XYZ file of C-alpha atoms in Angstrom:
493
model
C 0.000 0.000 0.000
C 2.823 2.394 0.912
C 4.545 1.669 -2.410
C 1.329 2.381 -4.345
C 0.770 5.615 -2.414
C 4.298 6.711 -3.301
C 3.667 5.944 -6.981
C 0.472 8.001 -6.885
C 2.309 10.873 -5.203
C 5.077 10.768 -7.820
C 2.524 10.693 -10.652
C 0.697 13.674 -9.188
C 3.968 15.554 -8.831
C 4.866 14.816 -12.473
C 1.427 15.984 -13.567
C 1.779 19.229 -11.654
C 5.135 19.843 -13.304
C 3.660 19.320 -16.770
C 0.783 21.677 -16.009
C 3.213 24.320 -14.741
C 5.276 23.918 -17.915
C 2.231 24.493 -20.101
C 1.361 27.653 -18.233
C 4.950 28.826 -18.587
C 4.756 28.226 -22.340
C 1.636 30.391 -22.457
C 3.359 33.135 -20.440
C 6.313 33.058 -22.834
C 4.010 33.378 -25.835
C 2.192 36.308 -24.268
C 5.472 38.018 -23.380
C 6.568 37.632 -27.011
C 3.325 39.209 -28.296
C 1.973 35.845 -29.576
C -0.966 35.405 -27.213
C -3.164 32.738 -28.911
C -6.212 33.793 -26.932
C -6.335 37.126 -28.728
C -6.989 35.482 -32.095
C -10.685 35.996 -32.852
C -11.132 34.468 -36.317
C -9.617 31.832 -38.557
C -10.673 31.170 -42.139
C -11.382 27.447 -42.324
C -12.069 26.331 -45.899
C -12.377 22.565 -45.423
C -12.965 19.825 -42.884
C -10.859 16.663 -42.893
C -13.531 14.561 -44.609
C -13.982 17.256 -47.269
C -10.313 16.879 -48.217
C -10.659 13.101 -48.566
C -13.913 13.290 -50.491
C -12.580 15.972 -52.869
C -9.032 14.647 -53.043
C -9.123 14.067 -56.813
C -9.671 17.817 -57.291
C -7.473 19.021 -54.419
C -4.390 16.818 -54.844
C -1.135 18.517 -55.763
C 1.094 16.008 -57.553
C 4.696 16.685 -56.580
C 7.424 16.699 -59.187
C 10.814 15.170 -58.424
C 14.342 16.347 -59.031
C 17.137 14.310 -60.623
C 17.821 12.645 -57.241
C 14.223 11.482 -56.841
C 13.348 14.006 -54.116
C 10.018 15.823 -54.146
C 10.086 19.417 -55.316
C 7.869 21.456 -52.981
C 6.072 24.253 -54.850
C 5.987 27.798 -53.516
C 2.689 28.820 -51.907
C 1.918 31.505 -54.506
C 2.290 28.975 -57.331
C -0.417 26.685 -55.964
C -3.812 27.338 -57.622
C -6.365 28.928 -55.293
C -8.795 26.045 -55.755
C -6.190 23.565 -54.474
C -5.355 25.434 -51.276
C -6.865 24.104 -48.066
C -7.184 25.585 -44.604
C -7.985 23.267 -41.688
C -8.434 23.922 -37.987
C -8.606 21.429 -35.139
C -7.086 19.966 -32.007
C -3.614 18.464 -32.313
C -3.918 14.852 -31.139
C -0.423 13.631 -32.010
C 2.995 15.101 -32.830
C 6.276 13.481 -33.848
C 9.262 15.743 -34.503
C 12.142 14.391 -36.607
C 14.708 17.151 -36.687
C 13.856 19.579 -39.470
C 10.451 18.011 -40.168
C 7.501 16.669 -38.198
C 4.215 14.848 -38.562
C 1.127 15.740 -36.561
C -2.494 14.686 -36.463
C -5.328 17.165 -36.133
C -8.951 16.355 -35.264
C -11.871 18.547 -36.303
C -15.647 18.144 -36.286
C -15.639 15.464 -38.968
C -12.498 13.424 -38.338
C -8.706 13.235 -38.193
C -5.978 14.053 -40.716
C -2.236 13.850 -40.827
C -0.257 17.027 -41.509
C 3.388 17.358 -42.520
C 5.352 20.296 -41.111
C 8.889 21.281 -42.152
C 11.318 24.013 -41.167
C 11.945 24.862 -44.832
C 8.295 25.803 -45.309
C 7.579 27.580 -42.014
C 10.942 29.201 -41.402
C 13.221 28.937 -38.359
C 11.125 30.923 -35.870
C 7.698 29.482 -36.767
C 9.049 25.936 -36.777
C 10.666 26.475 -33.377
C 7.282 27.701 -32.080
C 5.595 24.606 -33.496
C 8.064 22.293 -31.742
C 7.024 23.869 -28.424
C 3.338 23.234 -29.042
C 1.613 20.462 -27.068
C -0.828 17.707 -27.853
C -4.237 19.195 -27.113
C -3.446 22.626 -28.582
C -5.828 23.890 -31.251
C -4.050 24.878 -34.439
C -4.841 26.172 -37.891
C -2.917 24.985 -40.940
C -2.843 26.151 -44.542
C -1.334 24.031 -47.252
C -2.067 21.523 -49.983
C -3.127 17.889 -50.081
C -0.843 15.092 -51.223
C -0.275 11.405 -50.496
C 2.698 9.999 -48.634
C 4.697 6.962 -49.786
C 2.368 4.819 -47.671
C -0.670 6.229 -49.474
C -2.022 8.351 -46.613
C -3.768 11.592 -47.522
C -1.785 14.348 -45.827
C -1.702 18.135 -45.698
C 1.672 19.668 -46.535
C 1.688 22.722 -44.269
C 2.782 26.085 -45.618
C 1.421 28.206 -42.771
C 0.629 27.223 -39.184
C -0.891 29.222 -36.337
C -1.631 28.387 -32.694
C -5.315 29.241 -32.176
C -5.668 28.163 -28.552
C -3.226 26.866 -25.935
C -4.310 23.761 -24.012
C -3.381 24.106 -20.358
C -4.713 20.650 -19.486
C -3.460 17.200 -20.471
C -5.597 14.945 -22.617
C -6.309 11.374 -21.460
C -4.093 8.575 -22.791
C -4.316 9.145 -26.525
C -4.059 5.677 -28.045
C -7.166 4.103 -26.499
C -9.420 7.106 -26.087
C -11.270 7.911 -22.882
C -12.338 4.628 -21.256
C -13.494 5.636 -17.761
C -17.306 5.470 -17.896
C -17.907 7.943 -15.075
C -15.667 10.586 -16.655
C -17.222 10.019 -20.079
C -20.710 10.803 -18.770
C -19.816 13.567 -16.307
C -17.356 15.372 -18.583
C -18.847 14.964 -22.028
C -16.474 17.466 -23.594
C -13.522 15.172 -22.817
C -15.429 12.204 -24.217
C -16.080 14.167 -27.412
C -12.403 15.141 -27.704
C -11.074 11.624 -27.300
C -13.747 9.329 -28.771
C -14.779 10.104 -32.366
C -17.661 7.616 -32.092
C -19.206 9.740 -29.321
C -19.039 12.818 -31.517
C -20.655 10.857 -34.345
C -23.502 9.923 -31.996
C -24.154 13.598 -31.266
C -24.117 14.446 -34.969
C -26.495 11.602 -35.834
C -28.838 12.581 -33.006
C -29.175 16.055 -34.495
C -29.898 14.564 -37.930
C -32.478 12.181 -36.426
C -34.380 15.048 -34.785
C -34.346 16.961 -38.063
C -35.699 13.994 -40.018
C -38.352 13.230 -37.367
C -39.686 16.747 -37.794
C -39.611 16.407 -41.589
C -41.418 13.051 -41.438
C -44.168 14.231 -39.100
C -44.610 17.516 -40.954
C -45.182 15.548 -44.157
C -47.938 13.631 -42.339
C -49.707 16.765 -41.173
C -48.475 16.933 -37.567
C -47.950 20.261 -35.825
C -45.092 20.746 -33.345
C -46.086 22.401 -30.051
C -44.641 23.266 -26.628
C -46.412 22.563 -23.337
C -45.758 23.579 -19.681
C -42.781 22.180 -17.770
C -43.840 23.389 -14.286
C -47.131 21.682 -13.415
C -49.355 21.118 -10.404
C -49.949 17.477 -11.252
C -47.017 15.585 -12.768
C -49.093 12.919 -14.467
C -49.011 10.817 -17.596
C -46.469 8.262 -16.368
C -45.505 6.164 -13.360
C -42.535 8.057 -11.934
C -41.510 10.138 -8.930
C -41.394 13.872 -9.793
C -39.038 16.639 -8.724
C -40.797 19.205 -6.559
C -40.138 22.949 -6.298
C -41.884 26.117 -5.118
C -43.406 28.922 -7.156
C -42.610 32.032 -5.078
C -44.879 34.486 -6.928
C -47.972 32.376 -6.311
C -46.725 30.730 -3.106
C -47.563 27.324 -4.577
C -45.752 24.009 -4.675
C -45.296 22.749 -8.228
C -43.558 19.845 -9.912
C -41.407 19.343 -12.972
C -43.291 17.332 -15.571
C -42.580 13.609 -15.862
C -44.234 13.305 -19.267
C -45.706 15.442 -22.053
C -49.015 13.672 -22.087
C -51.792 15.558 -20.334
C -51.321 18.944 -22.010
C -50.976 17.394 -25.448
C -54.309 15.683 -24.827
C -55.837 19.057 -23.996
C -54.752 20.273 -27.436
C -56.477 17.306 -29.067
C -59.627 18.055 -27.064
C -59.338 21.645 -28.317
C -59.501 20.434 -31.904
C -55.881 20.090 -33.033
C -56.028 16.669 -34.666
C -52.290 15.872 -35.016
C -49.715 17.278 -32.591
C -46.278 16.333 -31.308
C -43.685 17.665 -28.891
C -39.987 16.955 -28.422
C -39.162 18.151 -24.928
C -37.323 17.609 -21.664
C -38.956 15.688 -18.822
C -37.716 15.064 -15.287
C -37.934 11.954 -13.102
C -36.501 11.842 -9.583
C -35.239 8.279 -9.818
C -32.081 6.215 -10.243
C -29.131 7.228 -12.380
C -27.036 4.956 -14.593
C -25.723 4.904 -18.151
C -29.245 4.249 -19.496
C -31.268 6.428 -17.115
C -30.934 10.152 -16.448
C -33.069 12.330 -14.139
C -33.711 14.651 -17.091
C -34.060 13.389 -20.616
C -35.810 14.085 -23.910
C -39.151 12.553 -24.806
C -41.160 12.805 -27.955
C -44.902 12.285 -27.862
C -47.343 12.514 -30.728
C -51.126 12.363 -30.763
C -53.443 11.705 -33.683
C -57.221 11.680 -33.797
C -59.408 9.257 -35.759
C -57.045 6.297 -36.153
C -56.361 3.137 -34.176
C -53.286 1.528 -32.681
C -52.694 -0.460 -35.853
C -52.442 2.849 -37.705
C -49.938 4.085 -35.130
C -47.851 0.941 -35.546
C -47.708 1.667 -39.274
C -46.625 5.248 -38.554
C -43.920 4.080 -36.132
C -42.558 1.422 -38.477
C -42.497 3.841 -41.403
C -40.777 6.537 -39.356
C -38.008 4.244 -38.080
C -37.409 2.918 -41.581
C -37.337 6.421 -43.057
C -34.934 7.687 -40.371
C -32.527 4.830 -41.088
C -32.586 5.588 -44.800
C -32.120 9.337 -44.308
C -29.526 9.300 -41.509
C -27.585 6.056 -42.107
C -28.309 5.557 -45.775
C -29.479 1.972 -45.261
C -32.304 0.130 -43.506
C -29.754 -2.237 -41.964
C -27.984 -0.799 -38.934
C -25.299 -2.277 -36.708
C -25.233 -2.230 -32.907
C -21.998 -3.020 -31.100
C -18.583 -4.179 -32.262
C -17.644 -6.878 -34.770
C -17.493 -9.622 -32.121
C -20.530 -8.843 -29.987
C -22.636 -6.683 -32.286
C -25.819 -7.504 -34.128
C -27.310 -6.327 -37.402
C -30.797 -4.861 -37.109
C -32.944 -5.013 -40.229
C -35.439 -2.140 -40.304
C -36.384 -2.929 -43.884
C -38.381 -6.067 -43.065
C -41.923 -5.888 -41.628
C -41.734 -5.515 -37.844
C -42.871 -8.573 -35.899
C -46.085 -8.293 -33.831
C -46.691 -10.282 -30.636
C -49.053 -9.869 -27.713
C -47.340 -9.634 -24.339
C -48.821 -12.957 -23.303
C -47.687 -14.617 -26.552
C -44.142 -13.364 -25.935
C -44.140 -14.793 -22.387
C -45.504 -18.125 -23.597
C -42.831 -18.238 -26.322
C -40.010 -17.760 -23.781
C -41.359 -19.634 -20.733
C -44.145 -21.916 -21.917
C -46.565 -20.236 -19.485
C -49.932 -19.146 -20.900
C -51.321 -16.410 -18.668
C -54.563 -16.410 -20.652
C -55.226 -19.728 -18.892
C -54.564 -18.153 -15.465
C -57.815 -16.924 -13.939
C -56.917 -15.470 -10.515
C -54.355 -13.184 -8.911
C -53.442 -15.929 -6.451
C -52.687 -18.386 -9.233
C -50.483 -15.800 -10.979
C -48.556 -15.156 -7.758
C -48.036 -18.867 -7.244
C -46.487 -19.143 -10.719
C -44.296 -16.137 -9.925
C -43.101 -17.830 -6.732
C -42.225 -20.962 -8.670
C -40.225 -18.942 -11.219
C -38.530 -16.721 -8.650
C -40.159 -13.518 -9.927
C -40.344 -10.880 -7.170
C -43.625 -8.979 -6.731
C -45.430 -6.841 -4.164
C -48.456 -7.981 -2.201
C -50.690 -5.386 -3.871
C -49.861 -6.687 -7.338
C -52.548 -8.320 -9.429
C -52.382 -10.765 -12.318
C -51.699 -8.016 -14.859
C -48.770 -6.729 -12.794
C -47.358 -10.266 -12.640
C -47.659 -10.591 -16.423
C -45.679 -7.376 -16.846
C -42.997 -8.580 -14.392
C -42.679 -11.853 -16.333
C -42.195 -9.964 -19.595
C -39.498 -7.780 -18.037
C -37.719 -10.792 -16.558
C -37.843 -13.277 -19.422
C -38.648 -11.475 -22.675
C -37.506 -7.872 -22.975
C -33.834 -8.559 -23.684
C -34.793 -11.215 -26.275
C -36.523 -8.673 -28.510
C -33.540 -8.029 -30.816
C -35.097 -7.507 -34.238
C -37.870 -4.859 -34.363
C -40.880 -6.260 -32.504
C -44.189 -4.714 -31.469
C -45.392 -6.082 -28.111
C -49.155 -5.571 -27.961
C -52.219 -5.866 -25.740
C -50.867 -5.116 -22.263
C -52.750 -5.890 -19.042
C -55.189 -3.178 -17.936
C -53.553 -2.971 -14.479
C -50.393 -1.348 -15.893
C -52.175 0.933 -18.395
C -54.407 3.409 -16.523
C -54.912 5.784 -19.492
C -55.562 3.209 -22.208
C -58.707 2.028 -23.990
C -59.828 -1.532 -23.235
C -59.829 -4.134 -25.985
C -63.483 -4.711 -26.934
C -62.843 -8.460 -27.228
C -61.004 -8.774 -23.877
C -61.578 -6.093 -21.190
C -58.623 -7.422 -19.148
C -56.280 -6.049 -21.820
C -55.831 -2.693 -23.515
C -55.046 -1.448 -27.024
C -51.414 -0.703 -26.363
C -48.067 -1.529 -27.960
C -44.381 -1.044 -27.253
C -41.646 -1.281 -29.885
C -38.491 -3.183 -28.889
C -35.220 -3.151 -30.822
C -31.995 -4.758 -29.580
C -33.691 -5.476 -26.250
C -34.529 -1.793 -25.682
C -37.957 -0.229 -25.436
C -38.063 2.360 -28.225
C -41.599 3.643 -27.760
C -44.836 3.121 -25.856
C -48.171 3.766 -27.552
C -51.847 3.170 -27.133
C -55.392 3.966 -28.072
C -56.315 6.671 -25.590
C -59.079 6.031 -23.133
C -61.832 8.497 -24.044
C -64.548 7.359 -21.615
C -64.457 9.979 -18.803
C -66.324 7.730 -16.357
C -63.950 4.820 -16.934
C -61.015 7.236 -16.719
C -62.094 8.525 -13.302
C -62.355 4.958 -12.040
C -58.833 4.238 -13.315
C -57.495 7.376 -11.595
C -59.224 6.302 -8.376
C -57.343 3.002 -8.518
C -54.079 4.893 -9.086
C -54.809 7.098 -6.051
C -55.422 3.936 -4.039
C -52.087 2.530 -5.229
C -50.382 5.734 -4.097
C -52.041 5.482 -0.689
C -50.766 1.900 -0.481
C -47.188 3.099 -0.932
C -46.696 3.204 -4.717
C -44.600 6.385 -5.142
C -44.798 6.125 -8.942
C -48.588 5.911 -9.176
C -50.469 8.369 -11.377
C -52.849 10.906 -9.811
C -56.186 12.339 -10.872
C -55.989 15.658 -12.728
C -59.338 17.395 -12.119
C -58.821 20.059 -14.796
C -58.048 17.313 -17.274
C -61.129 15.356 -16.204
C -63.384 18.429 -16.468
C -62.662 18.820 -20.168
C -62.217 15.133 -20.950
C -64.201 14.735 -24.194
C -65.447 11.657 -25.956
C -62.800 12.281 -28.616
C -61.102 9.278 -30.174
C -57.336 9.705 -30.303
C -54.087 7.766 -30.118
C -50.647 8.561 -28.879
C -47.056 7.367 -29.146
C -44.304 8.165 -26.629
C -40.697 7.781 -27.799
């Protein structure tokens, strides 16, 4: 233990020395009138991927002298259309006397650059040699290929745009620590290109969702975040106080109840993409605040909403990825998801029977369902009924098996307080969830539009809350007052 403590102390001391050195380098630059933080603009003509994609037009083919050495053209002899200007963070540097190679990373990727004293001059090259990995630089030059065939920028001008006073994580394997990746996203984005690509794709997905829904006649809206009744889902809300009105309010846990009010008001197709807040556990798949999308459409049924969902996912894959086949995971443990094929449809009870052999349609009482749960080692609460047990069985035995796109339909009424009953089986509701790669992608149902039935469902939820269920829904009297016999359907993503 003492030896390890000494190693940690030595490492910390080394780190402090490096940080002091970087600050000294900055002070020297400022004293010499080369303060990088005073630079306000840099003309960036290309990103790294642009150079690769346009390489046939941008390449400068180097001539050779009688000894077989490349003849480097003067900057003013290079055609304007072949000049490139890149800016990014320096991720690697290797100095070899009078020349050096570096790697810069910008929004779209990485690219090697070649820097020589002959091109920059003595002073500028000496300044470059003092630069650190992590510094942000701008380079102007031309594109060529090295002997190994790598597209490279031959640098004619180089400027330090920002001095990095911190040290990047170990550069060869990216940032691996999960906690740091989630708490300090900016470091994750610097070190892991795949994380940056996720952010870029997310933005494209949101854009294409809006385009898709707009083409189908949906209107985007915004609804209140601070509410008196945080309903529409089973979750514990955050609570705060409204000083001006001296009232306790909550942060919304869903988008549902106000979107329904808009449908009641006569807007037939609406959707919202917004932040919601749930005062619950935190892990890599759950955050106290996250983005939901909900859409509502009048005069259709849940089969129509399944068609909309399937079409939207397929369209998003085509627009964002360029293919209906997408890949989750790495080459060894990944799986190919085919969004081009018709999505499978199963009832929740069919899925459980497929995985366990148990047919809950043949189970008639709550006691019998609990007995089966005991035999299978499925934990439940005393207040739970047969429908709750069915849901627990699906979570335990089925959810992670839903790899290819699958609609799970016809949930028990006990776990769906806002959903219309199936006319052919009042113990179930017209509801579906889409699962892909074992993840729930959306939750949708035919909305309950019987105000008397709805009040009875809310009463049961209030009773659940009184029995200790902190995630139970609660009756919203304003919502009930204007609850119309409208027929509508919603999807929550």
